[in-house]
Amino acid sequence: MMDKNDPQARKPLISYIILAVMVILLLNTFVFPALLARQVKEVGYSDFLSWVDTGRVSEVSLEQSGDQIIFLATDENGKEQIYKTAVFPDDGLRARLEAAGVRFSAQIPTRNSPLLSFIVSWVLPIALFSLLGRALMGQMNKRMGGGMNVMNFGKSNAKIVADRETGVTFADVAGEEEAKDALKEIVDFLEHPDKYAGIGAKLPKGALLVGPPGTGKTLLAKAVAGEAKVPFFSISGSEFVEMFVGMGAAKVRDLFKQANEKAPCIVFIDEIDTIGKKRDTGAGIGGNDEREQTLNQLLTEMDGFDGQKGVVILAATNRPESLDPALLRPGRFDRRIPVELPDLAGRKAILNVHAKHIKLGPSIDMTEIARATSGASGAELANIVNEAALRAVRMGRSEVLQEDLMESVETVIAGYQRKNAVLSEQEKKIVSYHEIGHALVAAMQSHSAPVTKITIIPRTSGALGYTMQVDEGDHYLMSREELLSKLATLTGGQAAEQLVFGSITTGASNDIEKATKLARGMITRYGMSEFGMVALETVNGQYLGQDASLACSPAYAEKIDDQVVALVGQARAKADQILKQNESKLHELAAYLLQKETITGEEFMRILEGKGE
Ligand code: ADP
Ligand code: MG
Ligand code: ZN
């Protein structure tokens, strides 16, 4: 059915009809008469006379102009045909015709059947045009990503993929043991539904995979289907968002209809937040009817189907806080499976899974790589392994070495080395002091992670140098002392510049940003200030590293700002003090770094502890 309220749907149809009618009229006036006329065969006058005598002619008509005779006669095969001939002066024609018993008149015998001419001039062109129209629409459809077909408006054209074999198994997903355990139950249910039905247990209809981007949520969903060997219907939330109101809902209906037919199976809705956002937010003019309708349809379908049948709905999102509570209610996505960033062991496992496909050299230490990549997601780790392989090829080697992996860790974390970025000698000197400033302040405090590498080779990310600090194990909690040392370390770069050169540069902008964020967090979220345990900010999008938003009165906002300034100021004072006390070491280390450009944590510690080179 067509939605009459939708001007977008009506407009193209109307102009299309007008165009078709105009073209048909033109054809009727000029082209078709000519076509019909050509069917009339011309014969000589003598032939005409002999045909009259032999009785082949049945009807004769003199044209209005009087210079042409149109007649009906049977051809060689005995079929009736219209012929014409030029008029030759002949007074005996009438008698001759009468003798042969031919009917004659002064009008064109309308041998043209009215039906035929109707078909030729009206039905054919219309058929032709609707075919053409369809072809055009089809193309437009493709370009606009579907949903534009006026002919079957209201029907969904969801291209739902049901891969019987996703080819992915749990073995391809490294780490994430908790998530896998939770999903194994679903696999078991899909394999032996009767076991659960027998006892009367109902499995959750849906499970929601939540976690930061790149942690393997999509991969896990595919692995569930691969393990259970059932069809896998996969659709992304954004594919529901359609041009016309009602199309998204139709797609949902379609999806569940198909899934019900194919049960047991898995329906996977990726990025469900695109349709599952809270409904009441920002009800602007017109609102977002389409999304809301789609979501309502999804809720209805989830309530409607029989959980025993073996349709399991998986969904993934990295913004669980924005989901409509109705989606999370029991009977819908009541099971929530966190897919977190991998820990040390998890990172090592992921690196190994991806390293399986590449040729590794001897003495590869994945633990070292895993250590250096704290906070990296599975996708980033996969990328690191691939970058290392690419680097090995660039270097003309046939296997990947540890240095390729280490270099690609830095590439992925800090951008490519900018080989041709030429820093002046003075700039290099400043960067050296800046980095040693960070490292020295870190090393002189008891609560900071050891320095593992310092470099002044510029990166494409814009960093002119950096100091890498790597913790031994993973950290889930950070104490106030640790945060304070981190804050001091961040200010160490600029502190060194000030101390040595008596002026500061723009090089500390990133440090400043980080320090401010950290100090703010300590005050507003971690209860590490005189305000005590009061949440002054709330975090949106915990998995996407989004900013926190204020949750306090303007009066407090001002006080918070004062506290942030004070906290960072204290940290800077501490850094100043540390550097002043170790000024000779600062000079010694900076000179060494300037000469070497990259130094390891051991080299750094050796010089710092005065053991010489
Ligand atoms: P998400 O859906 O959580 O954003 P994906 O499942 O799309 O992340 O992961 C992207 C890629 O990262 C995967 O194709 C895979 O190569 C890699 N990956 C992520 N997590 C893991 C993991 N736990 N084990 C192995 N590979 C992983
Ligand atoms: Mg994904
Ligand atoms: Zn810095």
XYZ file of C-alpha atoms and ligand atoms in Angstrom:
642
model
C 0.000 0.000 0.000
C 1.179 3.474 -0.676
C 1.383 6.009 2.005
C -0.494 9.002 0.729
C 1.019 11.219 3.330
C 4.393 10.784 1.905
C 5.022 13.436 -0.758
C 8.369 11.898 -1.562
C 6.696 8.740 -2.695
C 4.022 10.456 -4.767
C 6.025 12.975 -6.707
C 8.127 10.694 -8.878
C 5.089 8.554 -9.730
C 3.038 11.492 -10.981
C 5.716 13.024 -13.124
C 6.434 9.578 -14.467
C 2.809 9.083 -15.545
C 2.619 12.504 -17.191
C 5.752 11.816 -19.129
C 4.485 8.431 -20.285
C 1.171 9.864 -21.519
C 2.916 12.611 -23.436
C 5.228 10.230 -25.190
C 2.347 7.889 -26.077
C 0.415 10.771 -27.640
C 3.408 11.751 -29.714
C 3.866 8.176 -30.896
C 0.177 7.920 -31.766
C 0.296 11.047 -33.879
C 3.456 10.415 -35.823
C 4.961 7.006 -35.534
C 2.161 4.441 -35.404
C 0.150 5.654 -38.468
C 3.319 5.427 -40.510
C 3.939 1.944 -39.164
C 0.440 0.827 -40.047
C 0.627 2.399 -43.484
C 3.712 0.422 -44.290
C 1.802 -2.823 -43.894
C -0.159 -2.049 -47.079
C 1.506 -3.611 -50.110
C 1.479 -1.841 -53.442
C 0.743 -3.782 -56.623
C 0.464 -2.848 -60.293
C -2.928 -2.011 -61.854
C -2.805 -4.955 -64.253
C -2.173 -7.347 -61.370
C -5.122 -5.816 -59.586
C -7.344 -6.448 -62.582
C -6.241 -10.035 -62.997
C -6.765 -10.675 -59.254
C -10.308 -9.298 -59.567
C -10.942 -11.674 -62.446
C -9.540 -14.700 -60.588
C -11.702 -13.873 -57.595
C -8.908 -13.146 -55.159
C -10.202 -9.646 -54.436
C -13.102 -9.379 -52.031
C -13.437 -5.690 -51.272
C -12.324 -2.527 -53.081
C -12.316 1.052 -51.980
C -11.410 4.219 -53.818
C -9.500 6.607 -51.633
C -10.928 9.969 -50.859
C -8.316 11.762 -52.940
C -9.365 9.566 -55.856
C -5.899 8.606 -57.038
C -5.448 5.374 -55.123
C -7.395 2.175 -54.795
C -7.161 0.218 -51.579
C -8.325 -3.361 -51.812
C -8.571 -6.511 -49.813
C -7.319 -9.675 -51.442
C -5.987 -13.073 -50.518
C -2.233 -13.516 -51.039
C -0.433 -16.574 -52.379
C -0.898 -18.371 -49.065
C -4.599 -17.686 -49.022
C -4.354 -15.058 -46.305
C -6.282 -11.802 -46.586
C -4.111 -8.720 -47.012
C -4.617 -5.058 -47.741
C -3.149 -3.887 -51.023
C -3.106 -0.632 -52.850
C -2.618 0.415 -56.412
C -2.505 3.706 -58.317
C -5.664 4.566 -60.229
C -5.396 4.000 -63.981
C -8.109 5.600 -66.183
C -10.496 2.700 -66.624
C -14.229 3.120 -67.300
C -14.967 -0.588 -67.298
C -13.804 -1.147 -63.726
C -17.181 -0.859 -62.116
C -18.746 -3.443 -64.467
C -15.793 -5.715 -63.973
C -16.088 -5.521 -60.212
C -19.785 -6.205 -60.293
C -19.184 -9.203 -62.541
C -16.667 -10.607 -60.097
C -19.043 -10.007 -57.205
C -16.620 -7.725 -55.354
C -18.016 -5.261 -52.881
C -16.800 -1.771 -53.603
C -17.047 1.635 -52.012
C -15.317 4.973 -51.890
C -13.909 4.512 -48.405
C -10.944 2.819 -46.860
C -11.965 -0.602 -45.798
C -11.136 -0.608 -42.118
C -9.467 -3.981 -42.120
C -7.465 -2.699 -39.137
C -9.183 -4.338 -36.247
C -9.910 -1.777 -33.531
C -8.502 -4.178 -30.958
C -5.192 -4.455 -32.783
C -4.779 -0.742 -33.170
C -5.650 -0.267 -29.511
C -3.030 -2.767 -28.518
C -0.397 -1.282 -30.759
C -0.970 2.303 -29.821
C -1.833 2.029 -26.141
C -1.120 -1.260 -24.440
C 2.307 -1.883 -25.923
C 3.770 1.513 -25.074
C 2.431 1.380 -21.553
C 3.896 -2.043 -21.021
C 7.150 -0.831 -22.476
C 7.230 2.153 -20.193
C 6.454 0.313 -17.045
C 9.289 -2.068 -17.845
C 11.614 0.856 -18.412
C 10.367 2.529 -15.270
C 11.034 -0.558 -13.238
C 14.542 -0.833 -14.535
C 15.214 2.804 -13.674
C 13.695 2.461 -10.244
C 15.744 -0.612 -9.625
C 18.894 1.304 -10.357
C 17.852 4.220 -8.236
C 17.099 1.773 -5.485
C 20.548 0.359 -5.628
C 22.126 3.768 -5.504
C 20.011 4.943 -2.617
C 20.589 1.796 -0.647
C 17.202 0.235 -1.113
C 13.777 1.169 0.105
C 12.874 3.493 -2.760
C 10.674 1.136 -4.694
C 7.242 2.632 -5.018
C 5.911 -0.531 -6.588
C 6.264 -2.598 -3.478
C 6.194 0.090 -0.919
C 5.678 -1.217 2.564
C 7.290 -4.509 1.788
C 10.730 -4.931 3.172
C 13.594 -5.689 0.886
C 15.886 -6.696 3.704
C 18.867 -8.575 2.448
C 19.283 -10.814 5.371
C 22.247 -13.058 5.253
C 21.920 -16.490 6.633
C 25.371 -17.968 6.608
C 25.194 -21.555 7.508
C 28.901 -21.643 8.073
C 30.369 -18.502 9.513
C 33.602 -20.447 9.670
C 34.471 -18.813 12.962
C 34.770 -20.839 16.144
C 35.594 -20.051 19.738
C 39.187 -21.005 18.980
C 39.464 -17.868 16.854
C 38.505 -15.706 19.788
C 41.368 -15.426 22.211
C 40.943 -14.381 25.815
C 37.429 -13.247 26.730
C 36.939 -16.457 28.691
C 33.989 -15.158 30.701
C 32.138 -14.078 27.597
C 32.823 -17.394 25.931
C 31.560 -19.310 28.960
C 28.315 -17.366 28.937
C 27.865 -17.984 25.235
C 28.675 -21.683 25.470
C 25.380 -22.188 27.243
C 23.578 -20.693 24.279
C 25.482 -22.965 21.919
C 24.485 -25.947 24.021
C 20.867 -24.842 23.952
C 20.902 -24.574 20.184
C 22.449 -28.014 19.881
C 20.213 -29.835 22.368
C 17.017 -27.822 22.758
C 15.112 -30.879 24.041
C 17.422 -31.182 27.037
C 16.246 -27.764 28.181
C 12.631 -28.225 27.155
C 12.505 -31.505 29.090
C 13.256 -29.814 32.362
C 11.119 -26.819 31.518
C 13.964 -24.361 31.485
C 13.657 -21.306 29.334
C 16.824 -19.873 27.972
C 17.131 -16.139 27.725
C 15.757 -14.942 24.437
C 18.480 -12.476 23.924
C 21.985 -11.699 25.031
C 23.628 -8.346 24.716
C 27.364 -8.137 24.139
C 28.706 -4.895 25.536
C 32.222 -3.560 25.416
C 34.578 -1.064 23.811
C 35.063 -1.109 20.031
C 37.360 -3.760 18.629
C 37.136 -6.209 21.514
C 35.657 -8.970 19.400
C 31.906 -8.674 19.933
C 31.047 -9.284 16.304
C 33.605 -12.052 16.218
C 32.053 -13.742 19.263
C 28.563 -13.656 17.776
C 29.846 -15.293 14.619
C 31.677 -17.878 16.698
C 28.447 -18.828 18.486
C 26.792 -19.540 15.148
C 29.884 -21.373 13.935
C 30.007 -23.559 17.035
C 26.317 -24.379 17.052
C 26.287 -24.899 13.274
C 23.020 -23.035 12.855
C 22.027 -20.315 10.392
C 23.260 -16.882 11.303
C 21.078 -13.897 10.445
C 23.209 -10.831 10.700
C 22.026 -7.290 10.316
C 23.466 -4.024 11.519
C 21.327 -1.527 13.395
C 21.992 1.126 10.801
C 20.459 -1.067 8.096
C 17.094 -0.645 9.770
C 17.166 3.066 9.370
C 15.298 3.610 6.158
C 14.180 6.417 3.997
C 10.488 5.905 4.503
C 8.728 5.697 7.770
C 7.658 2.142 8.351
C 10.366 0.434 6.341
C 12.561 -0.290 9.333
C 9.670 -1.876 11.171
C 8.873 -3.931 8.091
C 12.447 -5.147 8.005
C 12.261 -6.250 11.610
C 9.042 -8.151 10.889
C 10.656 -9.783 7.905
C 13.766 -10.702 9.831
C 11.827 -12.468 12.557
C 9.561 -14.206 10.088
C 12.574 -15.657 8.320
C 14.251 -16.555 11.589
C 11.145 -18.386 12.802
C 11.096 -20.452 9.646
C 14.762 -21.336 9.978
C 14.799 -22.073 13.734
C 17.012 -23.055 15.432
C 19.110 -20.119 14.397
C 20.833 -16.991 15.614
C 19.733 -13.476 14.874
C 22.550 -11.012 15.369
C 21.859 -7.295 15.525
C 25.153 -5.436 15.439
C 25.414 -1.854 16.724
C 21.951 -2.109 18.213
C 22.272 1.359 19.754
C 21.419 2.887 16.358
C 17.823 1.751 16.770
C 17.709 1.023 20.460
C 18.354 4.502 21.821
C 16.208 5.730 24.662
C 12.968 6.877 23.166
C 12.152 9.925 25.203
C 15.356 11.858 24.604
C 15.281 15.059 22.575
C 11.738 14.838 21.294
C 12.293 17.500 18.662
C 9.885 18.467 15.941
C 9.006 15.421 13.920
C 11.055 13.441 16.389
C 12.548 10.253 15.145
C 9.424 8.362 14.305
C 11.159 5.891 12.095
C 13.625 4.761 14.727
C 10.943 4.604 17.352
C 8.665 2.505 15.189
C 11.498 0.164 14.400
C 12.356 -0.219 18.050
C 8.724 -0.834 18.967
C 8.483 -3.486 16.296
C 11.623 -5.135 17.632
C 10.198 -5.201 21.146
C 6.938 -6.632 19.904
C 8.666 -9.353 17.930
C 10.887 -10.293 20.854
C 7.846 -10.673 23.065
C 5.937 -12.527 20.408
C 8.113 -15.445 19.527
C 8.354 -18.692 21.325
C 11.600 -19.005 23.237
C 11.518 -22.801 23.082
C 11.740 -22.805 19.342
C 15.428 -22.062 19.334
C 15.762 -18.575 18.000
C 18.430 -16.781 19.977
C 18.929 -13.093 19.537
C 22.365 -11.666 20.051
C 23.092 -7.985 19.904
C 26.228 -5.918 20.309
C 26.806 -2.362 21.376
C 29.492 -0.135 22.753
C 27.022 2.333 24.201
C 24.946 0.260 26.602
C 24.042 3.300 28.677
C 22.132 4.821 25.790
C 19.874 1.797 25.252
C 16.184 2.009 25.939
C 15.427 0.308 29.268
C 12.610 -1.591 27.602
C 15.186 -3.535 25.623
C 16.938 -4.691 28.772
C 13.809 -5.925 30.522
C 13.516 -9.630 31.375
C 12.288 -11.564 28.374
C 14.263 -9.414 26.018
C 17.995 -8.784 26.255
C 18.033 -9.898 29.833
C 21.496 -11.313 29.659
C 24.330 -8.884 29.434
C 27.740 -10.219 28.486
C 30.639 -7.844 29.044
C 33.401 -8.059 26.476
C 36.200 -6.104 28.040
C 39.587 -4.948 26.850
C 42.000 -7.879 27.170
C 44.339 -8.216 30.133
C 47.973 -9.259 29.875
C 47.231 -12.959 29.355
C 44.391 -12.118 26.971
C 46.593 -9.814 24.922
C 49.236 -12.479 24.636
C 46.647 -15.020 23.508
C 45.219 -12.636 20.908
C 48.685 -11.848 19.583
C 49.365 -15.560 19.278
C 46.084 -16.236 17.465
C 46.912 -13.631 14.863
C 50.577 -14.596 14.695
C 49.509 -18.079 13.616
C 48.977 -16.809 10.104
C 52.369 -15.174 9.735
C 55.892 -16.486 9.606
C 57.714 -15.735 12.824
C 61.460 -15.657 13.258
C 63.231 -17.300 16.204
C 63.237 -15.758 19.681
C 59.928 -13.974 19.515
C 58.766 -12.889 22.940
C 55.042 -12.214 22.786
C 54.935 -11.495 26.498
C 57.064 -8.427 25.935
C 54.693 -7.220 23.214
C 51.670 -7.942 25.372
C 53.255 -5.964 28.209
C 53.859 -2.972 26.005
C 50.293 -2.872 24.741
C 48.309 -2.331 27.889
C 44.911 -0.914 26.972
C 45.008 -2.100 23.366
C 41.907 -3.805 21.977
C 41.856 -7.089 20.079
C 41.465 -5.226 16.817
C 44.511 -3.099 17.597
C 46.549 -6.175 18.486
C 45.536 -7.837 15.220
C 46.641 -4.669 13.499
C 49.994 -4.682 15.318
C 50.766 -8.195 14.131
C 49.847 -7.304 10.574
C 51.895 -4.101 10.624
C 54.880 -6.102 11.836
C 54.493 -8.491 8.910
C 54.266 -5.563 6.506
C 57.396 -4.046 8.012
C 59.271 -7.328 7.614
C 58.362 -7.342 3.920
C 59.457 -3.727 3.558
C 62.776 -4.654 5.113
C 63.156 -7.466 2.605
C 62.957 -10.200 5.197
C 61.017 -13.428 4.958
C 60.098 -13.666 8.621
C 58.912 -11.354 11.317
C 61.396 -10.430 14.039
C 60.857 -9.067 17.506
C 61.983 -5.620 16.373
C 59.230 -5.580 13.727
C 56.678 -6.244 16.425
C 58.113 -3.629 18.768
C 58.238 -1.064 16.012
C 54.663 -1.767 15.005
C 53.506 -1.391 18.601
C 54.845 2.127 18.424
C 53.356 2.633 14.974
C 49.924 1.652 16.116
C 50.194 3.543 19.377
C 52.016 6.671 18.249
C 51.857 6.758 14.458
C 54.544 6.136 11.877
C 58.099 7.294 12.334
C 58.508 10.492 10.423
C 61.858 9.787 8.849
C 62.139 12.983 6.874
C 60.852 15.356 9.488
C 63.946 17.378 10.066
C 64.182 18.982 13.449
C 66.771 21.647 13.971
C 69.558 20.857 16.399
C 68.084 23.278 18.916
C 64.622 21.681 18.647
C 66.071 18.225 19.105
C 67.857 19.461 22.196
C 64.622 20.835 23.621
C 62.772 17.592 22.899
C 65.560 15.607 24.574
C 65.361 17.646 27.742
C 61.562 17.482 27.661
C 61.491 13.697 27.441
C 64.245 13.195 30.003
C 62.266 15.550 32.236
C 59.294 13.146 32.101
C 61.482 10.098 32.626
C 63.461 11.577 35.485
C 60.406 12.732 37.390
C 58.875 9.280 36.896
C 61.979 7.465 38.046
C 62.423 9.606 41.149
C 58.982 8.826 42.524
C 58.173 5.564 44.182
C 54.700 5.119 42.751
C 55.307 5.291 39.030
C 55.766 2.616 36.417
C 59.330 2.006 35.220
C 60.536 3.781 32.109
C 61.158 1.321 29.276
C 62.032 3.507 26.358
C 62.695 7.115 25.477
C 62.879 8.384 21.949
C 63.124 11.693 20.132
C 62.266 10.298 16.702
C 59.199 12.215 15.524
C 55.983 10.369 14.760
C 53.326 11.126 12.163
C 50.850 11.530 14.989
C 52.597 14.823 15.756
C 54.550 13.633 18.778
C 58.139 14.788 18.554
C 59.285 12.242 21.044
C 57.914 10.176 23.848
C 58.671 8.322 26.973
C 57.222 4.871 27.322
C 56.396 3.548 30.746
C 55.250 -0.013 31.117
C 53.855 -1.646 34.190
C 54.826 -5.143 35.144
C 51.323 -6.456 35.517
C 47.888 -5.073 34.790
C 46.386 -2.364 36.841
C 42.732 -2.261 37.707
C 42.997 0.194 40.534
C 45.151 3.233 40.871
C 45.878 4.737 44.236
C 45.838 8.440 44.928
C 49.638 8.355 45.254
C 49.997 6.730 41.852
C 47.751 9.307 40.264
C 49.716 12.111 41.881
C 53.027 10.737 40.596
C 51.513 10.359 37.172
C 50.420 13.963 37.307
C 53.907 15.093 38.304
C 55.437 12.975 35.537
C 53.165 14.636 32.984
C 54.313 18.068 34.063
C 57.981 16.979 34.058
C 58.486 17.747 30.363
C 57.671 21.401 30.557
C 59.360 21.692 33.927
C 62.637 20.559 32.321
C 62.268 23.048 29.464
C 61.731 25.874 31.932
C 64.649 24.844 34.109
C 67.174 24.437 31.322
C 66.173 27.028 28.742
C 64.362 29.535 30.918
C 61.402 29.431 28.561
C 58.763 26.959 27.466
C 57.459 25.709 24.097
C 54.200 24.418 22.648
C 55.512 20.881 22.945
C 53.630 20.142 26.149
C 50.065 20.563 24.851
C 49.275 16.870 24.966
C 50.766 16.529 28.456
C 48.667 19.464 29.616
C 45.481 17.961 28.256
C 46.133 14.639 29.924
C 47.104 16.241 33.231
C 43.975 18.367 33.284
C 41.725 15.405 32.589
C 43.415 13.347 35.256
C 43.218 16.075 37.882
C 39.578 16.699 37.050
C 38.769 13.050 37.376
C 40.424 12.875 40.777
C 38.280 15.725 42.006
C 34.931 15.061 40.365
C 34.773 11.292 40.092
C 37.243 9.559 42.349
C 36.489 11.479 45.542
C 40.133 12.438 45.975
C 39.616 16.024 47.005
C 38.182 18.036 49.866
C 34.708 17.626 48.330
C 34.784 14.034 49.441
C 32.709 11.266 47.965
C 30.442 13.343 45.793
C 29.964 12.634 42.123
C 30.356 15.991 40.482
C 30.537 14.622 36.985
C 28.998 11.684 35.208
C 30.648 9.792 32.412
C 28.791 9.139 29.187
C 29.935 6.378 26.930
C 32.348 4.629 29.261
C 33.493 2.385 26.442
C 34.162 5.107 23.971
C 36.330 7.274 26.181
C 33.876 10.100 25.949
C 34.070 13.140 28.122
C 32.381 13.443 31.417
C 29.668 16.005 31.840
C 29.173 18.206 34.831
C 26.570 17.172 37.338
C 26.756 20.011 39.812
C 25.758 23.608 40.350
C 27.661 26.448 38.635
C 28.994 27.485 42.004
C 30.647 24.100 42.376
C 31.858 24.134 38.793
C 33.901 27.193 39.650
C 35.345 25.576 42.742
C 36.249 22.476 40.752
C 38.186 24.574 38.284
C 40.112 26.200 41.132
C 40.946 22.800 42.570
C 42.115 21.462 39.214
C 44.455 24.426 38.837
C 45.770 23.922 42.358
C 46.309 20.175 41.923
C 48.192 20.513 38.645
C 50.174 23.383 40.171
C 51.282 21.195 43.086
C 52.301 18.435 40.709
C 54.346 20.872 38.683
C 56.042 22.191 41.817
C 57.001 18.657 42.739
C 58.426 18.054 39.265
C 60.382 21.317 39.434
C 61.855 20.261 42.719
C 62.846 16.774 41.534
C 64.520 18.148 38.424
C 66.383 20.820 40.359
C 67.774 18.229 42.744
C 68.931 16.059 39.833
C 70.021 18.745 37.423
C 73.364 17.178 36.603
C 71.713 13.852 35.765
C 69.211 15.730 33.629
C 72.027 17.232 31.559
C 73.894 13.969 31.314
C 70.832 11.960 30.219
C 69.584 14.577 27.779
C 72.973 14.737 26.073
C 73.016 10.958 25.795
C 69.504 10.846 24.355
C 70.283 13.628 21.891
C 73.213 11.619 20.612
C 71.435 8.227 20.503
C 67.895 9.411 19.657
C 66.413 6.271 21.202
C 67.443 4.749 24.504
C 66.109 1.798 26.449
C 64.938 1.727 30.017
C 68.096 -0.132 31.075
C 70.409 2.450 29.534
C 68.436 5.138 31.271
C 68.670 3.450 34.650
C 72.382 2.710 34.236
C 73.221 6.370 33.703
C 70.827 7.471 36.386
C 72.400 5.166 38.909
C 75.814 6.491 37.924
C 77.259 3.220 36.664
C 78.639 4.958 33.610
C 78.234 3.843 30.058
P 33.795 -5.315 17.868
O 32.629 -5.907 17.168
O 33.836 -5.589 19.330
O 34.008 -3.863 17.584
P 35.205 -7.091 16.156
O 34.608 -8.376 16.567
O 34.694 -6.500 14.903
O 35.120 -6.019 17.311
O 36.773 -7.276 16.089
C 37.556 -6.761 15.048
C 38.739 -7.654 14.778
O 39.649 -7.625 15.854
C 38.365 -9.094 14.614
O 38.020 -9.387 13.303
C 39.630 -9.822 15.040
O 40.540 -9.912 13.980
C 40.221 -8.894 16.070
N 39.872 -9.331 17.430
C 39.202 -8.600 18.330
N 39.082 -9.272 19.487
C 39.692 -10.457 19.323
C 39.910 -11.595 20.160
N 39.453 -11.641 21.421
N 40.579 -12.645 19.651
C 41.039 -12.609 18.375
N 40.874 -11.583 17.555
C 40.217 -10.503 17.997
Mg 31.431 -4.966 15.765
Zn 55.676 15.610 27.090
